[in-house]
Short mmCIF file of C-alpha atoms and ligand atoms in Angstrom, two decimals:
data_model
loop_
_atom_site.label_atom_id
_atom_site.label_comp_id
_atom_site.label_asym_id
_atom_site.label_seq_id
_atom_site.Cartn_x
_atom_site.Cartn_y
_atom_site.Cartn_z
CA MET A 1256 101.72 84.88 -29.52
CA ARG A 1257 103.52 83.61 -32.61
CA VAL A 1258 106.99 82.74 -31.64
CA VAL A 1259 110.13 80.97 -33.02
CA LEU A 1260 112.73 79.46 -30.72
CA VAL A 1261 116.32 79.38 -31.99
CA GLY A 1262 119.40 78.02 -30.29
CA ALA A 1263 122.08 75.40 -30.66
CA PRO A 1264 121.13 71.79 -30.24
CA GLY A 1265 121.08 71.23 -26.44
CA ALA A 1266 120.23 74.81 -25.63
CA GLY A 1267 116.99 73.54 -24.07
CA LYS A 1268 114.59 74.52 -26.81
CA GLY A 1269 112.44 71.44 -26.31
CA THR A 1270 112.16 71.97 -22.56
CA GLN A 1271 111.42 75.65 -22.76
CA ALA A 1272 109.02 75.15 -25.70
CA LYS A 1273 106.85 73.01 -23.45
CA TYR A 1274 106.64 75.58 -20.63
CA ILE A 1275 106.19 78.61 -22.97
CA ALA A 1276 103.48 76.81 -24.96
CA GLU A 1277 101.63 75.89 -21.73
CA HIS A 1278 101.91 79.47 -20.51
CA TYR A 1279 100.39 81.00 -23.66
CA GLU A 1280 98.09 78.02 -24.39
CA ILE A 1281 99.42 77.62 -27.88
CA PRO A 1282 100.68 74.51 -29.71
CA SER A 1283 104.34 73.78 -29.68
CA ILE A 1284 105.54 72.53 -33.07
CA SER A 1285 108.81 70.70 -33.26
CA THR A 1286 110.06 69.54 -36.63
CA GLY A 1287 112.44 67.15 -34.89
CA ASP A 1288 109.48 65.55 -33.04
CA ILE A 1289 107.52 65.30 -36.28
CA PHE A 1290 110.45 63.57 -37.93
CA ARG A 1291 110.96 61.21 -34.95
CA ALA A 1292 107.28 60.29 -34.90
CA ASN A 1293 107.49 59.50 -38.64
CA ILE A 1294 110.62 57.37 -38.08
CA ALA A 1295 108.78 55.42 -35.40
CA GLU A 1296 105.85 54.85 -37.80
CA GLN A 1297 108.27 53.95 -40.61
CA SER A 1298 106.45 56.31 -42.96
CA ASP A 1299 108.02 57.46 -46.24
CA LEU A 1300 108.86 60.75 -44.63
CA GLY A 1301 110.49 58.95 -41.70
CA LYS A 1302 112.58 56.85 -44.01
CA LYS A 1303 113.69 59.98 -45.91
CA ALA A 1304 114.57 61.94 -42.72
CA LYS A 1305 116.34 59.16 -40.78
CA ALA A 1306 119.68 59.10 -42.66
CA TYR A 1307 120.06 62.83 -42.38
CA MET A 1308 119.21 62.87 -38.73
CA ASP A 1309 121.52 60.01 -37.78
CA ALA A 1310 124.40 61.83 -39.49
CA GLY A 1311 123.58 65.10 -37.66
CA ASP A 1312 122.74 66.82 -40.93
CA LEU A 1313 119.63 68.82 -41.78
CA VAL A 1314 116.71 67.24 -43.55
CA PRO A 1315 116.44 68.98 -46.99
CA ASP A 1316 114.58 72.32 -46.97
CA GLU A 1317 111.89 71.25 -49.46
CA VAL A 1318 110.80 68.40 -47.23
CA THR A 1319 110.91 70.37 -43.98
CA ILE A 1320 109.13 73.49 -45.35
CA GLY A 1321 106.25 71.35 -46.74
CA ILE A 1322 105.70 69.81 -43.31
CA VAL A 1323 105.53 73.18 -41.53
CA ARG A 1324 103.29 74.71 -44.19
CA ASP A 1325 100.79 71.85 -43.63
CA ARG A 1326 101.05 72.10 -39.87
CA LEU A 1327 100.50 75.78 -39.70
CA ALA A 1328 97.36 75.47 -41.80
CA GLN A 1329 95.71 73.50 -38.98
CA GLY A 1330 93.08 75.30 -36.93
CA ASP A 1331 94.78 74.94 -33.52
CA THR A 1332 97.41 77.51 -34.58
CA GLU A 1333 94.78 80.33 -34.65
CA PRO A 1334 95.61 81.64 -31.17
CA GLY A 1335 99.28 81.41 -32.01
CA PHE A 1336 102.07 78.84 -32.05
CA LEU A 1337 105.61 78.21 -30.99
CA LEU A 1338 108.03 76.79 -33.52
CA ASP A 1339 110.83 74.76 -31.95
CA GLY A 1340 113.66 73.78 -34.31
CA PHE A 1341 112.23 75.50 -37.37
CA PRO A 1342 113.47 77.51 -39.26
CA ARG A 1343 117.05 76.19 -39.27
CA THR A 1344 118.26 77.80 -42.50
CA VAL A 1345 117.79 81.25 -44.02
CA ARG A 1346 115.90 79.58 -46.86
CA GLN A 1347 113.48 78.07 -44.37
CA ALA A 1348 113.15 81.46 -42.64
CA GLU A 1349 112.21 83.10 -45.93
CA ALA A 1350 109.71 80.34 -46.68
CA LEU A 1351 108.20 80.84 -43.22
CA ASP A 1352 107.80 84.60 -43.93
CA ASP A 1353 105.95 83.69 -47.13
CA ILE A 1354 103.70 81.12 -45.43
CA LEU A 1355 102.87 83.61 -42.64
CA SER A 1356 102.30 86.52 -44.99
CA ALA A 1357 99.78 84.46 -47.03
CA LEU A 1358 97.97 83.75 -43.71
CA ASP A 1359 98.33 87.35 -42.58
CA THR A 1360 99.76 86.21 -39.27
CA PRO A 1361 103.31 87.60 -38.98
CA LEU A 1362 105.74 86.44 -36.26
CA ASP A 1363 105.75 88.41 -33.00
CA VAL A 1364 109.15 87.42 -31.72
CA VAL A 1365 112.12 85.13 -32.24
CA LEU A 1366 113.68 84.07 -28.97
CA GLU A 1367 117.28 82.92 -29.02
CA LEU A 1368 118.48 80.66 -26.24
CA GLN A 1369 122.23 81.27 -25.78
CA VAL A 1370 124.53 78.61 -24.42
CA ASP A 1371 128.21 77.81 -25.00
CA ASP A 1372 129.53 74.79 -26.90
CA ASP A 1373 131.04 72.90 -23.94
CA GLU A 1374 127.80 73.10 -22.04
CA VAL A 1375 125.91 71.83 -25.19
CA VAL A 1376 128.14 68.72 -25.35
CA ARG A 1377 127.65 68.00 -21.58
CA ARG A 1378 123.89 68.36 -21.94
CA LEU A 1379 123.40 66.26 -25.03
CA SER A 1380 125.76 63.46 -24.23
CA GLY A 1381 124.02 62.83 -20.94
CA ARG A 1382 120.49 63.02 -22.24
CA ARG A 1383 118.33 59.80 -21.97
CA THR A 1384 114.80 59.53 -23.33
CA CYS A 1385 112.09 57.09 -22.23
CA ARG A 1386 110.96 54.81 -24.99
CA THR A 1387 107.46 54.57 -23.55
CA CYS A 1388 106.43 58.09 -22.39
CA GLY A 1389 109.12 60.23 -23.99
CA HIS A 1390 110.22 61.88 -20.71
CA VAL A 1391 113.81 63.22 -21.02
CA TRP A 1392 116.26 62.54 -18.15
CA HIS A 1393 119.87 63.53 -17.79
CA VAL A 1394 122.56 61.20 -16.28
CA GLU A 1395 124.19 64.12 -14.46
CA PHE A 1396 121.60 66.91 -14.04
CA ASP A 1397 118.39 64.96 -13.63
CA PRO A 1398 119.19 61.23 -13.18
CA PRO A 1399 116.42 58.66 -12.76
CA SER A 1400 116.61 56.74 -9.47
CA ARG A 1401 117.47 53.51 -11.38
CA ASP A 1402 119.93 53.53 -14.25
CA GLY A 1403 118.26 53.08 -17.55
CA VAL A 1404 114.68 53.04 -16.18
CA CYS A 1405 112.13 55.87 -16.37
CA ASP A 1406 110.76 57.01 -12.91
CA GLU A 1407 107.62 58.35 -14.56
CA CYS A 1408 106.41 55.11 -16.17
CA GLY A 1409 109.04 52.33 -15.70
CA GLY A 1410 109.89 52.46 -19.43
CA GLU A 1411 113.29 51.79 -20.88
CA LEU A 1412 115.64 54.74 -21.36
CA PHE A 1413 117.67 55.14 -24.54
CA GLN A 1414 120.19 57.57 -25.97
CA ARG A 1415 119.09 59.26 -29.26
CA ASP A 1416 121.36 58.22 -32.13
CA ASP A 1417 122.05 61.87 -32.86
CA ASP A 1418 123.22 62.46 -29.27
CA LEU A 1419 126.33 60.22 -29.76
CA PRO A 1420 129.57 62.24 -29.51
CA ASP A 1421 130.51 62.39 -33.25
CA THR A 1422 127.04 63.35 -34.23
CA ILE A 1423 126.87 66.03 -31.57
CA ARG A 1424 130.00 67.64 -32.98
CA ARG A 1425 128.51 67.50 -36.52
CA ARG A 1426 125.24 69.03 -35.25
CA LEU A 1427 127.17 71.91 -33.72
CA GLU A 1428 129.02 72.47 -36.99
CA VAL A 1429 125.72 72.46 -38.86
CA TYR A 1430 124.27 74.91 -36.37
CA THR A 1431 127.22 77.34 -36.77
CA GLU A 1432 127.24 77.13 -40.53
CA GLN A 1433 123.51 76.99 -41.38
CA THR A 1434 121.43 78.07 -38.47
CA ALA A 1435 123.43 80.72 -36.59
CA PRO A 1436 123.03 83.16 -39.56
CA LEU A 1437 119.28 83.26 -38.64
CA VAL A 1438 120.19 85.33 -35.57
CA GLY A 1439 121.35 88.17 -37.83
CA PHE A 1440 118.42 87.63 -40.19
CA TYR A 1441 115.87 88.10 -37.38
CA ASP A 1442 117.88 90.85 -35.74
CA ASP A 1443 117.69 92.80 -38.97
CA ALA A 1444 113.96 92.23 -39.02
CA GLY A 1445 113.71 93.67 -35.45
CA LEU A 1446 112.26 90.39 -34.11
CA LEU A 1447 115.14 88.96 -32.14
CA ARG A 1448 115.30 88.66 -28.37
CA SER A 1449 118.19 86.72 -26.73
CA ILE A 1450 118.45 85.24 -23.28
CA ALA A 1451 121.13 83.22 -21.40
CA ALA A 1452 119.92 79.62 -21.39
CA GLU A 1453 122.04 78.60 -18.38
CA GLY A 1454 120.98 77.98 -14.74
CA SER A 1455 117.89 76.19 -13.54
CA VAL A 1456 115.03 75.29 -15.98
CA ASP A 1457 112.67 77.50 -13.92
CA ASP A 1458 115.00 80.51 -14.06
CA ILE A 1459 115.38 80.16 -17.85
CA THR A 1460 111.57 79.89 -18.22
CA THR A 1461 111.13 83.11 -16.19
CA ARG A 1462 113.71 84.86 -18.34
CA ALA A 1463 112.02 83.53 -21.59
CA ILE A 1464 108.48 84.68 -20.52
CA ASP A 1465 109.81 88.07 -19.37
CA ALA A 1466 111.53 88.55 -22.76
CA LEU A 1467 108.39 87.48 -24.66
CA GLU A 1468 106.17 89.82 -22.63
CA LEU A 1469 108.57 92.69 -23.33
CA ALA A 1470 108.61 91.91 -27.00
CA ALA A 1471 104.81 91.68 -27.14
CA LYS A 1472 104.48 95.19 -25.59
CA SER A 1473 106.97 96.85 -28.00
P1 AMP B 1507 115.82 68.47 -32.92
O1 AMP B 1507 114.92 67.52 -32.20
O2 AMP B 1507 115.14 69.84 -33.16
O3 AMP B 1507 117.19 68.62 -32.27
O4 AMP B 1507 116.04 67.92 -34.40
C1 AMP B 1507 116.63 66.67 -34.62
C2 AMP B 1507 117.10 66.54 -36.04
O5 AMP B 1507 115.99 66.61 -36.89
C3 AMP B 1507 118.04 67.62 -36.55
O6 AMP B 1507 119.39 67.32 -36.19
C4 AMP B 1507 117.79 67.51 -38.07
O7 AMP B 1507 118.42 66.29 -38.61
C5 AMP B 1507 116.23 67.28 -38.14
N1 AMP B 1507 115.54 68.53 -38.18
C6 AMP B 1507 114.72 69.11 -37.26
N2 AMP B 1507 114.24 70.29 -37.58
C7 AMP B 1507 114.80 70.58 -38.84
C8 AMP B 1507 114.72 71.66 -39.72
N3 AMP B 1507 113.97 72.73 -39.46
N4 AMP B 1507 115.39 71.50 -40.90
C9 AMP B 1507 116.11 70.45 -41.21
N5 AMP B 1507 116.29 69.39 -40.37
C10 AMP B 1507 115.60 69.41 -39.18
#
């Protein structure tokens, strides 16, 4: 199963990516996670990406495409892969087509998680991440038992810089302008499947797997 997840920031791509990847036993590749790991390591790539991310803007295509090309060349992607947060521009989508054509491993399906803007703002502004284990909590929907402390490991919870209100608005604008056109791009290619990404996490996962199974059969 070779799959791309698309959807606005806060649509739940990261959460669903984890469950879908477990279900199909494939690696889940998140460009956002790769950038955040590089920022934590203070690598050159991290330094380059940080300013764009903090502003809610996209990291330039040349940088992002290179990272994905290298990642897809690794052996663990042989049984398939799930891309979470890439591509985010039509140029990245075209580059992905080229990369996969060269490997003779075309995409099976592009799954769109649909959610409305007000819900996105509620989800992102309440999100808190553990500094130690990376577990993601939500102050309203999935609160930890003690404010600011992770129930999984006792680590300190923080709010991602790009989940602050002004940056959330900017990320939504960027999504509408640069990423939403991918929906048409993949629809034209006959690869798009869309599901409502509202309700419980389990329900959304069931809907996602059903849509992927249907796509794999067609
Ligand atoms: P995410 O964790 O997917 O929400 O990504 C967080 C941030 O990383 C985004 O707001 C962008 O600044 C950057 N980023 C992640 N993936 C990409 C991509 N495919 N192209 C450009 N920037 C990206």
